[in-house]
Coordinates of C-alpha atoms in Angstrom, one line a residue:
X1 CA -5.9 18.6 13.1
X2 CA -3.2 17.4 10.2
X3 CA -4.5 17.1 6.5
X4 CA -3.6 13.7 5.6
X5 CA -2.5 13.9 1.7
X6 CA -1.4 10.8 -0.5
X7 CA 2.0 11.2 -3.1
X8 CA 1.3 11.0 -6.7
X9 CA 4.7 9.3 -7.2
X10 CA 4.3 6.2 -9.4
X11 CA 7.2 4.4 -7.4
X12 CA 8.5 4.3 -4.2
X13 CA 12.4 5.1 -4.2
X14 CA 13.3 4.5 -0.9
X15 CA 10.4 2.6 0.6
X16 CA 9.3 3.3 4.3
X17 CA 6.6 0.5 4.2
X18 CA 7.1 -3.0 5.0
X19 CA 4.1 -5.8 3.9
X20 CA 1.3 -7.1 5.1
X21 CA 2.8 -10.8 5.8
X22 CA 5.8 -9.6 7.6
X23 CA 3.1 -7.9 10.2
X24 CA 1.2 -11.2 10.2
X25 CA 4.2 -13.0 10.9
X26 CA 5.8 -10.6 13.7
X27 CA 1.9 -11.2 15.3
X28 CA 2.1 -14.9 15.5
X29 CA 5.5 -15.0 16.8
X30 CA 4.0 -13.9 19.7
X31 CA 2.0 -16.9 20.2
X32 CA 3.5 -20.1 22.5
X33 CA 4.4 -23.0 20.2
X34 CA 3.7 -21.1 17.2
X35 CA 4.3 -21.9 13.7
X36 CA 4.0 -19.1 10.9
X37 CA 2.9 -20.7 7.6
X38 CA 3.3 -17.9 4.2
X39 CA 1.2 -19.5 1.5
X40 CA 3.3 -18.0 -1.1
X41 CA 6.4 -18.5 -3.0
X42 CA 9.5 -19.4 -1.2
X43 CA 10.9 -16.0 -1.6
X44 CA 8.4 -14.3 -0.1
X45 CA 9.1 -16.2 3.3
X46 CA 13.0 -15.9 2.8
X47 CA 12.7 -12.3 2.6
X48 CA 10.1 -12.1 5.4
X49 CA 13.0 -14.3 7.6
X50 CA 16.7 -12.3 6.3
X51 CA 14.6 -9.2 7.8
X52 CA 13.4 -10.7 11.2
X53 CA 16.6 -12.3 12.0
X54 CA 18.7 -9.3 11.1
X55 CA 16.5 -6.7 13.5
X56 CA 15.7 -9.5 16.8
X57 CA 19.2 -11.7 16.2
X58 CA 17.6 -14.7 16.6
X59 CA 16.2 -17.7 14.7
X60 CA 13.1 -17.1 13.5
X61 CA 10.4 -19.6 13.3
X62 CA 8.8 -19.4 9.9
X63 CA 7.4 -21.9 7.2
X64 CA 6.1 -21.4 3.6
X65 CA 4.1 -23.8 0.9
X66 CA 6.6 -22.8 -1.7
X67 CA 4.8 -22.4 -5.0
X68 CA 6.3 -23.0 -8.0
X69 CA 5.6 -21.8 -11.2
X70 CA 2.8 -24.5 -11.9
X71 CA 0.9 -24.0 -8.9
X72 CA 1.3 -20.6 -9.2
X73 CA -0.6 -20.5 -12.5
X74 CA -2.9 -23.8 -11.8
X75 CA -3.4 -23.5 -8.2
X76 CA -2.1 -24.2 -4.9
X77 CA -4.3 -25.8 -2.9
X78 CA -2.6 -29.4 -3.2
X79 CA 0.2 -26.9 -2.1
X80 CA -1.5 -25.5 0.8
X81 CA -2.6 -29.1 2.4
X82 CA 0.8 -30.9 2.2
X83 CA 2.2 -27.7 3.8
X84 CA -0.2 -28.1 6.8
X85 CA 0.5 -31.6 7.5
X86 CA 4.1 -31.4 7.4
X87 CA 3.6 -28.3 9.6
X88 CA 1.5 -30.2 11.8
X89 CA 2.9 -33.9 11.3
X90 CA 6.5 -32.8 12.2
X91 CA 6.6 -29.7 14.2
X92 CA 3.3 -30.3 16.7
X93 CA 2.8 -26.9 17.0
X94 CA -0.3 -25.6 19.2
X95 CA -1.1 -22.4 16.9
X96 CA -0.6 -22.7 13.1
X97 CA -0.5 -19.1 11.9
X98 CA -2.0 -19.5 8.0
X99 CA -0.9 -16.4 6.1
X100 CA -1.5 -15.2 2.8
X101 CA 0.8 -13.9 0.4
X102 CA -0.1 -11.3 -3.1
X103 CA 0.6 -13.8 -4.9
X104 CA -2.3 -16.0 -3.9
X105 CA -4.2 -13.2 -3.0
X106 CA -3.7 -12.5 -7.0
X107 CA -4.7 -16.0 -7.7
X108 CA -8.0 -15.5 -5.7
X109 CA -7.2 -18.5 -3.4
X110 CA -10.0 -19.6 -0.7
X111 CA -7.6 -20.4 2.1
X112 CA -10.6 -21.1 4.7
X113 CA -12.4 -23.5 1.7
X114 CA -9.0 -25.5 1.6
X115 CA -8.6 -25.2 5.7
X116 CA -12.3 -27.1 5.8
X117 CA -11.3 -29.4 3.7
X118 CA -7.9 -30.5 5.1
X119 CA -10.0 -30.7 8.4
X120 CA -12.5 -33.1 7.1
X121 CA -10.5 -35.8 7.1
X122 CA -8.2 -35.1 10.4
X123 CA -8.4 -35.1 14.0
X124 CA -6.2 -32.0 14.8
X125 CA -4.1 -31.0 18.0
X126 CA -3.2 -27.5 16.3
X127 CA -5.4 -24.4 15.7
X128 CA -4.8 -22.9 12.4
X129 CA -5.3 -19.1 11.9
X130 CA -5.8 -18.0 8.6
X131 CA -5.5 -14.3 7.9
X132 CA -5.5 -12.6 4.4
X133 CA -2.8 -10.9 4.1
X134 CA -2.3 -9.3 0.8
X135 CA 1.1 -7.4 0.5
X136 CA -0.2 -4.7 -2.0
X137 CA -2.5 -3.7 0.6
X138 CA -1.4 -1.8 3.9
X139 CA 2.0 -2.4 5.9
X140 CA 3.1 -4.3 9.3
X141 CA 0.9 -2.2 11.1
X142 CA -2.5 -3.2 9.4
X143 CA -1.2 -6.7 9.0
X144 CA -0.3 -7.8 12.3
X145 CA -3.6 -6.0 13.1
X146 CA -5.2 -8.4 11.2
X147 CA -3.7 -11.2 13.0
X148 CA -4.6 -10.3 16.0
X149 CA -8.1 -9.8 15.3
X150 CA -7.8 -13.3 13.2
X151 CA -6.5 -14.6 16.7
X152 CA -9.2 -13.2 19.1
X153 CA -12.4 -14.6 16.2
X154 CA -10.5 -18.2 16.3
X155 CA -9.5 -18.7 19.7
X156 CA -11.5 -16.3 21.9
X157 CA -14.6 -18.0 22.7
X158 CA -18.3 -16.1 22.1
X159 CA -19.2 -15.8 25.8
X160 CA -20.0 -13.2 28.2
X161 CA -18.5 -14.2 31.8
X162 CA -21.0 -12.4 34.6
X163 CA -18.5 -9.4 36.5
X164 CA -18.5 -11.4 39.8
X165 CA -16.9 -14.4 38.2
X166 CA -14.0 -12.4 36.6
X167 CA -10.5 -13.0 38.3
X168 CA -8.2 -9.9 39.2
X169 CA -6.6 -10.4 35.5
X170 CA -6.9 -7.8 32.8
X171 CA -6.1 -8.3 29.2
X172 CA -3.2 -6.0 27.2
X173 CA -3.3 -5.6 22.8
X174 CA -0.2 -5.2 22.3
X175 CA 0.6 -2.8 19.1
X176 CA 3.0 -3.6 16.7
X177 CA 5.2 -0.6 17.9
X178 CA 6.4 -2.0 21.2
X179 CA 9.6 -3.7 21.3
X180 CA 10.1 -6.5 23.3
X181 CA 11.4 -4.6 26.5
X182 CA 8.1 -2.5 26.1
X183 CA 5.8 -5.6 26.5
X184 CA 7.9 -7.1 29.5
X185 CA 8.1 -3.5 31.0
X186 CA 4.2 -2.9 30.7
X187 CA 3.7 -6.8 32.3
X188 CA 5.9 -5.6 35.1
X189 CA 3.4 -2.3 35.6
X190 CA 0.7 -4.6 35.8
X191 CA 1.6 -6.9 37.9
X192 CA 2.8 -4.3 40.3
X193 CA -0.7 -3.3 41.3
X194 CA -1.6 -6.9 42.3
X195 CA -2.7 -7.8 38.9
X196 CA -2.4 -10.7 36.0
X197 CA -1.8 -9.7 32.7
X198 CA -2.8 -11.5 29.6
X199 CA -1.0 -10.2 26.6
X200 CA -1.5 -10.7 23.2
X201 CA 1.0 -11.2 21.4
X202 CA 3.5 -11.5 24.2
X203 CA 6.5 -10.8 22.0
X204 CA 8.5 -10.6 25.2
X205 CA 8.4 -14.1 26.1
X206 CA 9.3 -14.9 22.5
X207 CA 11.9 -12.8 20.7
X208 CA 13.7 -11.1 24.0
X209 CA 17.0 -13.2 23.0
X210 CA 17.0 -15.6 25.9
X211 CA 18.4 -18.6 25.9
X212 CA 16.7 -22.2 27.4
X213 CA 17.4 -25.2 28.4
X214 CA 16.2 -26.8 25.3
X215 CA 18.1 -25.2 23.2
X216 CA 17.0 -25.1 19.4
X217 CA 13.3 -25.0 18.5
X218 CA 11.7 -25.1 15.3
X219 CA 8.7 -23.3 17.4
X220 CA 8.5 -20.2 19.0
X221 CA 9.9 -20.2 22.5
X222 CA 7.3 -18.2 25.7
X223 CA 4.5 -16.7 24.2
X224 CA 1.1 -16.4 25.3
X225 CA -0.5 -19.9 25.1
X226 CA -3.7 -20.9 23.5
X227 CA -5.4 -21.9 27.0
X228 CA -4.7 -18.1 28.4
X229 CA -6.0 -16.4 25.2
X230 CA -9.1 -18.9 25.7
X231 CA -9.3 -17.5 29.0
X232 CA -9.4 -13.7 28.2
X233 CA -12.9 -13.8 28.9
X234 CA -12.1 -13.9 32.7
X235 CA -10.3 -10.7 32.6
X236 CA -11.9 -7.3 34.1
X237 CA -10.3 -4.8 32.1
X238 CA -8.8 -4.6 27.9
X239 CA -6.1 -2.3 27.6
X240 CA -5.2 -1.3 23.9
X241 CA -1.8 0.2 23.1
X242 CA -1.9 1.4 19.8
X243 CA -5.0 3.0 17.6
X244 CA -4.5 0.5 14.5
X245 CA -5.9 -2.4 17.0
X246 CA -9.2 -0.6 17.5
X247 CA -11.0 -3.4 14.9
X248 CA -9.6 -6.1 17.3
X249 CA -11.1 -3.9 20.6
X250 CA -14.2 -4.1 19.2
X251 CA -13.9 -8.1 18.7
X252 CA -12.9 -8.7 21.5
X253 CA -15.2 -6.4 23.4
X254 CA -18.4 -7.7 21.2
X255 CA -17.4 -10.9 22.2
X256 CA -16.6 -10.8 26.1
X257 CA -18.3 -7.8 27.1
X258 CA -15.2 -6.7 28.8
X259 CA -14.9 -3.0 29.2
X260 CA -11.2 -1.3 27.6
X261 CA -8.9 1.7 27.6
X262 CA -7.7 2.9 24.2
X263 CA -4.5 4.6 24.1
X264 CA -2.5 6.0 21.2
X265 CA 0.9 5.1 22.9
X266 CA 2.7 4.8 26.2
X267 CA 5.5 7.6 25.9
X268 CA 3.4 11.0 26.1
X269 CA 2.6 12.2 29.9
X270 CA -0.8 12.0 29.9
X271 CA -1.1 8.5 28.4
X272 CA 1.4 7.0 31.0
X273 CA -0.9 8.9 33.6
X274 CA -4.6 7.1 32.3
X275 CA -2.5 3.9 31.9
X276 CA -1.5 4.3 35.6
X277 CA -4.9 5.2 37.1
X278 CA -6.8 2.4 34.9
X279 CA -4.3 0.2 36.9
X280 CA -5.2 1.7 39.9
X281 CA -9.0 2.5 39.4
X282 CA -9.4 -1.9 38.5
X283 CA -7.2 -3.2 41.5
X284 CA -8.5 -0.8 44.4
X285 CA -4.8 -0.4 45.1
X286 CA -3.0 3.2 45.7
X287 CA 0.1 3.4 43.0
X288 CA 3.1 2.1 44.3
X289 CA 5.6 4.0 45.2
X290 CA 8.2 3.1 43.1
X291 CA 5.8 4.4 40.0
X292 CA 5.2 7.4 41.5
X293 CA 9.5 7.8 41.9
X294 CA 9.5 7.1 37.8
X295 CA 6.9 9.7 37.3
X296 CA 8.8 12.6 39.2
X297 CA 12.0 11.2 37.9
X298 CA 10.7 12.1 34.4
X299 CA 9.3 15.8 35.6
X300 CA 12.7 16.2 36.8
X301 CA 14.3 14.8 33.3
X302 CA 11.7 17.6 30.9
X303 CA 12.8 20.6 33.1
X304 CA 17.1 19.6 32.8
X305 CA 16.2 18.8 29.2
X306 CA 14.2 21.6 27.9
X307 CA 17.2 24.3 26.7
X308 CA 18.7 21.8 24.3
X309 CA 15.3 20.0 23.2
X310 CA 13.1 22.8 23.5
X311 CA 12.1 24.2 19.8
X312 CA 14.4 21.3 18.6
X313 CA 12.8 20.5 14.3
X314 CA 12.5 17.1 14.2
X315 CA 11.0 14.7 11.3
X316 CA 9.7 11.4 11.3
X317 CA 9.2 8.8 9.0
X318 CA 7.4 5.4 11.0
X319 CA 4.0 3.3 10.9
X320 CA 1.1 5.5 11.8
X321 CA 1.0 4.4 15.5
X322 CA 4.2 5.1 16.7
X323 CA 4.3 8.4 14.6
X324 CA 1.3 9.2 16.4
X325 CA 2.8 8.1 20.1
X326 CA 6.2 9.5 18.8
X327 CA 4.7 12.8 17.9
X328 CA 2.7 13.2 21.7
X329 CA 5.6 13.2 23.0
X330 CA 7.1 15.6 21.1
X331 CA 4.6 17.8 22.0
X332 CA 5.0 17.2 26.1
X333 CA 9.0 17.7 25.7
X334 CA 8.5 20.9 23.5
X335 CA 10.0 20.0 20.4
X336 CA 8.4 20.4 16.9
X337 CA 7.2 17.7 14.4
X338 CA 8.1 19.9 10.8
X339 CA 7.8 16.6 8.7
X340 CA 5.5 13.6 9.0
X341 CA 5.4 10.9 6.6
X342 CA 3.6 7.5 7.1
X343 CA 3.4 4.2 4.5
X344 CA -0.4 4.5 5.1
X345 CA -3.3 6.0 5.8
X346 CA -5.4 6.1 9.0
X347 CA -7.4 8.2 10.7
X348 CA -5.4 8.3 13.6
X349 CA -2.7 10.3 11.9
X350 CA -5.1 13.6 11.9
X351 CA -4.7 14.4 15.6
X352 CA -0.8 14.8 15.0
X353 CA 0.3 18.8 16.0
X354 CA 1.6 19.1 12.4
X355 CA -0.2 20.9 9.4
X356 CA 0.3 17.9 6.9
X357 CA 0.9 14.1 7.0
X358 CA 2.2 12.9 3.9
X359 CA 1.5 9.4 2.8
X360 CA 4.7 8.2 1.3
X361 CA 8.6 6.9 1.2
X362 CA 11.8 8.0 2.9
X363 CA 12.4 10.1 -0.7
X364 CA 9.7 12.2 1.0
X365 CA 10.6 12.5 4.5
X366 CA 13.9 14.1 2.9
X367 CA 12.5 16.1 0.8
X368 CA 10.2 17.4 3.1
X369 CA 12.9 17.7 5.9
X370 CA 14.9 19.3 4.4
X371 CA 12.7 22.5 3.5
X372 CA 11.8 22.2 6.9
X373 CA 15.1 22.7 8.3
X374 CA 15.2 19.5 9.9
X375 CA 17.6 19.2 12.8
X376 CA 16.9 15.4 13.4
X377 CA 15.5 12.2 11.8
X378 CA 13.5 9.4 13.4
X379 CA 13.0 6.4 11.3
X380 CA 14.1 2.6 10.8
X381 CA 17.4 1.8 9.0
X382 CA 16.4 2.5 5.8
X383 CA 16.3 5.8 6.8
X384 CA 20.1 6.0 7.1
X385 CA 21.5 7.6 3.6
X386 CA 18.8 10.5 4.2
X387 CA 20.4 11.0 7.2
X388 CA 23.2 11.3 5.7
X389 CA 22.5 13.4 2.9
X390 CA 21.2 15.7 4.8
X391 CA 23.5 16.1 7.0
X392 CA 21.4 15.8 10.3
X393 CA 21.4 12.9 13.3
X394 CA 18.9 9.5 12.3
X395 CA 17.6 8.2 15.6
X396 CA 16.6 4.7 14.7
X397 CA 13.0 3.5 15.3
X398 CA 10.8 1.3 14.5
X399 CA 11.5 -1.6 12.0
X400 CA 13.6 -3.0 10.6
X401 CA 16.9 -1.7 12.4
X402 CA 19.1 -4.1 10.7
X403 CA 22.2 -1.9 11.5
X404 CA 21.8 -1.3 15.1
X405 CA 22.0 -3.8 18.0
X406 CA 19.9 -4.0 20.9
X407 CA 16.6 -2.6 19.1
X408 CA 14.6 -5.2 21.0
X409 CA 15.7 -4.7 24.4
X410 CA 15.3 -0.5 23.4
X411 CA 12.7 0.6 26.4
X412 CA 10.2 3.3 24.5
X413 CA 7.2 3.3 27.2
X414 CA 6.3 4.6 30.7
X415 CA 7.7 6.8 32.6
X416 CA 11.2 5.3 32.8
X417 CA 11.0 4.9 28.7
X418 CA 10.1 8.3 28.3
X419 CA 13.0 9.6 30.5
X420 CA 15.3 7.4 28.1
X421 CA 14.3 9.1 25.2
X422 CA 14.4 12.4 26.2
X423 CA 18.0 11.8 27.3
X424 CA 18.4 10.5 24.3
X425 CA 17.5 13.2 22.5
X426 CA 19.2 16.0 24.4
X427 CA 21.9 14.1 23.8
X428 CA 22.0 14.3 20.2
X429 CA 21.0 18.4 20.2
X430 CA 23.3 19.2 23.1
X431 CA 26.5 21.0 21.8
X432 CA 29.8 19.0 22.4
X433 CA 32.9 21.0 23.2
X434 CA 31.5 24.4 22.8
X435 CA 30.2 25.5 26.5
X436 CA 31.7 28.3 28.0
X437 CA 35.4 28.6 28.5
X438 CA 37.3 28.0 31.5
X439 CA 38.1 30.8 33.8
X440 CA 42.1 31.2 34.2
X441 CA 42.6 33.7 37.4
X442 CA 45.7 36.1 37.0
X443 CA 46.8 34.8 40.0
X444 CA 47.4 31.2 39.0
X445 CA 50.9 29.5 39.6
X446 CA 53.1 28.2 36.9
X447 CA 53.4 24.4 36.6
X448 CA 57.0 24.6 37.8
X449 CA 55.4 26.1 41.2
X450 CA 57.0 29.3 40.7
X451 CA 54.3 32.3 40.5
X452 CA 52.7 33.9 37.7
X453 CA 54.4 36.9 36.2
X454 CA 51.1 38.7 37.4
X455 CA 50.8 37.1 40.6
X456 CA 54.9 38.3 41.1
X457 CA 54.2 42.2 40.5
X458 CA 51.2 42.2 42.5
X459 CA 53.4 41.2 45.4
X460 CA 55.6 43.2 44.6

């Protein structure tokens, strides 16, 4: 079990954490004709945006009350309602995701007092969300937690549906770790086994970098819609990817009486394996084929991989769910975690196979990876210059990658993700240039075609 142990800097240098809105946000996106509303100053949202649109390379839905400096100090409610019915008035969204800011939160603002009164005197076609958010607090992991369990209280309704009546449908929380490719790739695992999946958020439909017929939206495009989260009710089994959504679980599960599988990631051997028979064990149906090829495919991957990954020091700076999923696999493949550092606690983080977790920045990681001997660094962009200074390979992870393309369409789950990764990895330990030298025999002919000195006298 790792000891989990906070810095004692006073600043961050080189911050590894991102807020508590920006989690919020990346939550809602996942919604079908969703509008994300920052009740905050205009800043705030324009950060939250430059960020989204630099990592997915897309247009990114998202809306903010603006506060200025006399609403800052006086109050924004007055703020907050003309934001919601311009929102409403001129977008028509179906979701309205209502999200806090620390600069209200500093204010003390009671967002759900204002959301009752702008209700009062309205007959509303949207369903506004409101999560707190404050961006002191936590990162993108605990705030797109928070959104999702936001989601489930507003939209799931409180009502057990009898087992017989449930349809062959099972519900997926998706954690903030999985890229869009993950979600589509974990639909298409479902649905092989006969099954509908609900997934929320459905960041696949949404920020995958299609394009549509329509064109431009000022909403988000797929999603999952309000009418299917409505529905989750219906569905026979919850699967949860990612420990940070355990809070949301037990929503969901308190409200619906559904029964769920909690798993820490989709990338080690052994959660891929529970995924698989959960799958399996819900739709009566033997596992296809073609999953089983993936899952040998892999078993053949970990035995041509193991000289160059094997014992391979590697460090990791990410949100406390995928270090955790990152760091399984590191165990199944061999490798060793010799530096762990998160931007928050959680309890999750203990079961890593490393003797500490640090809570802290990138300034850490490198420190700590470099008394360690790293030999390769895992983090977001920001990670980059550490990299750098220390000489060593940054695989990118995580968010945001503002310097990489293609981090949404990067495959990190199953067995067909896993395989990716560990190729990936070899890859970057595998030396380049410096296998063994080419034999030459003594009896080789000359490029004119004549024979070899030595071939000549043994002719001779």
């Amino acid at each position: 079990m790792a000891r989990i142990v906070q810095t004692n800097k006073p600043l961050s240098v080189n911050p590894l954490r991102v807020s508590q809105p920006m989690g919020a946000v990346l939550a809602f996106l996942g919604l079908a004709r969703s509008l994300p509303l920052e009740h905050g100053a205009q800043g705030c949202t324009a950060f939250s945006k430059v960020f989204f649109t630099r990592h997915f390379r897309e247009p990114i839905p998202l809306q903010t009350t603006a506060l200025d400096m006399f609403s800052s100090v006086l109050g924004g409610d007055e703020r907050l309602h003309e934001g919601l019915a311009t929102v409403i008035d001129e977008h028509r969204p179906e979701v309205v995701g209502l999200i806090t800011t620390g600069l209200v939160e500093m204010q003390g603002a009671d967002i759900r007092r204002v959301l009752r009164s702008f209700h009062a005197g309205r007959c509303e076609t949207a369903s506004v969300v409101a999560v707190n958010t404050p961006d002191t607090l936590g990162g993108l992991e605990s705030g797109y937690a928070l959104a999702v369990e936001a989601i489930i209280q507003a939209l799931v309704p409180d009502a057990v549906v009898p087992v017989a009546q449930r349809a062959r449908q099972v519900n997926l929380l998706a954690g903030s770790m999985l890229t869009p490719a993950d979600v589509e790739a974990i639909r298409e695992w479902i649905e092989s086994f006969g099954l509908q999946a609900v997934i929320l958020p459905d960041l696949a439909d949404s920020l995958d970098g299609h394009l549509t017929p329509q064109g431009y939206t000022t909403l988000t495009t797929g999603g999952t819609s309000r009418q299917a989260i409505a529905a989750m009710g219906r569905s026979a089994l919850t699967l949860v990817i990612g420990d940070s959504l355990g809070r949301a679980a037990d929503l969901l599960k308190a409200r619906t009486g559904i029964p769920d599988l909690r798993l820490s990631g989709l990338t080690a051997l052994a959660d891929c394996d529970a995924f698989v028979q959960a799958l399996a064990d819900v739709s009566g149906r033997p596992v296809p084929a073609r999953i089983l090829r993936q899952r040998e495919q892999l078993l053949d991957a970990l035995v041509d991989s193991y000289v160059p990954v094997g014992g391979a020091r590697i460090a990791i700076g990410a949100d406390a769910d995928q270090l955790v999923a990152l760091g399984r696999f590191l165990d199944d493949i061999g490798a060793r975690l010799v530096a762990a550092v998160s931007p928050c606690r959680s309890a999750a983080l203990e079961t890593l196979n490393v003797e500490e977790v640090l809570v802290g920045d990138f300034e850490d990681l490198e420190e700590r990876a470099r008394t360690a001997s790293a030999q390769l660094l895992i983090g977001n962009s920001h990670a980059l210059q550490s990299a750098e200074r220390l000489g060593i390979p940054l695989l990118r992870a995580g968010f945001p990658q503002y310097d990489h393309y293609g981090a949404a369409a990067r495959l990190w789950v199953g067995y067909r993700g896993a395989r990716q990764l560990l190729f990936e990895l070899a890859n970057l330990f595998a030396p380049r240039g410096t296998g063994i030298a080419p034999y030459h025999s003594p009896l080789r002919q000359d490029f004119d075609g004549a024979a070899a000195p030595s071939a000549r006298s043994i002719s001779a």
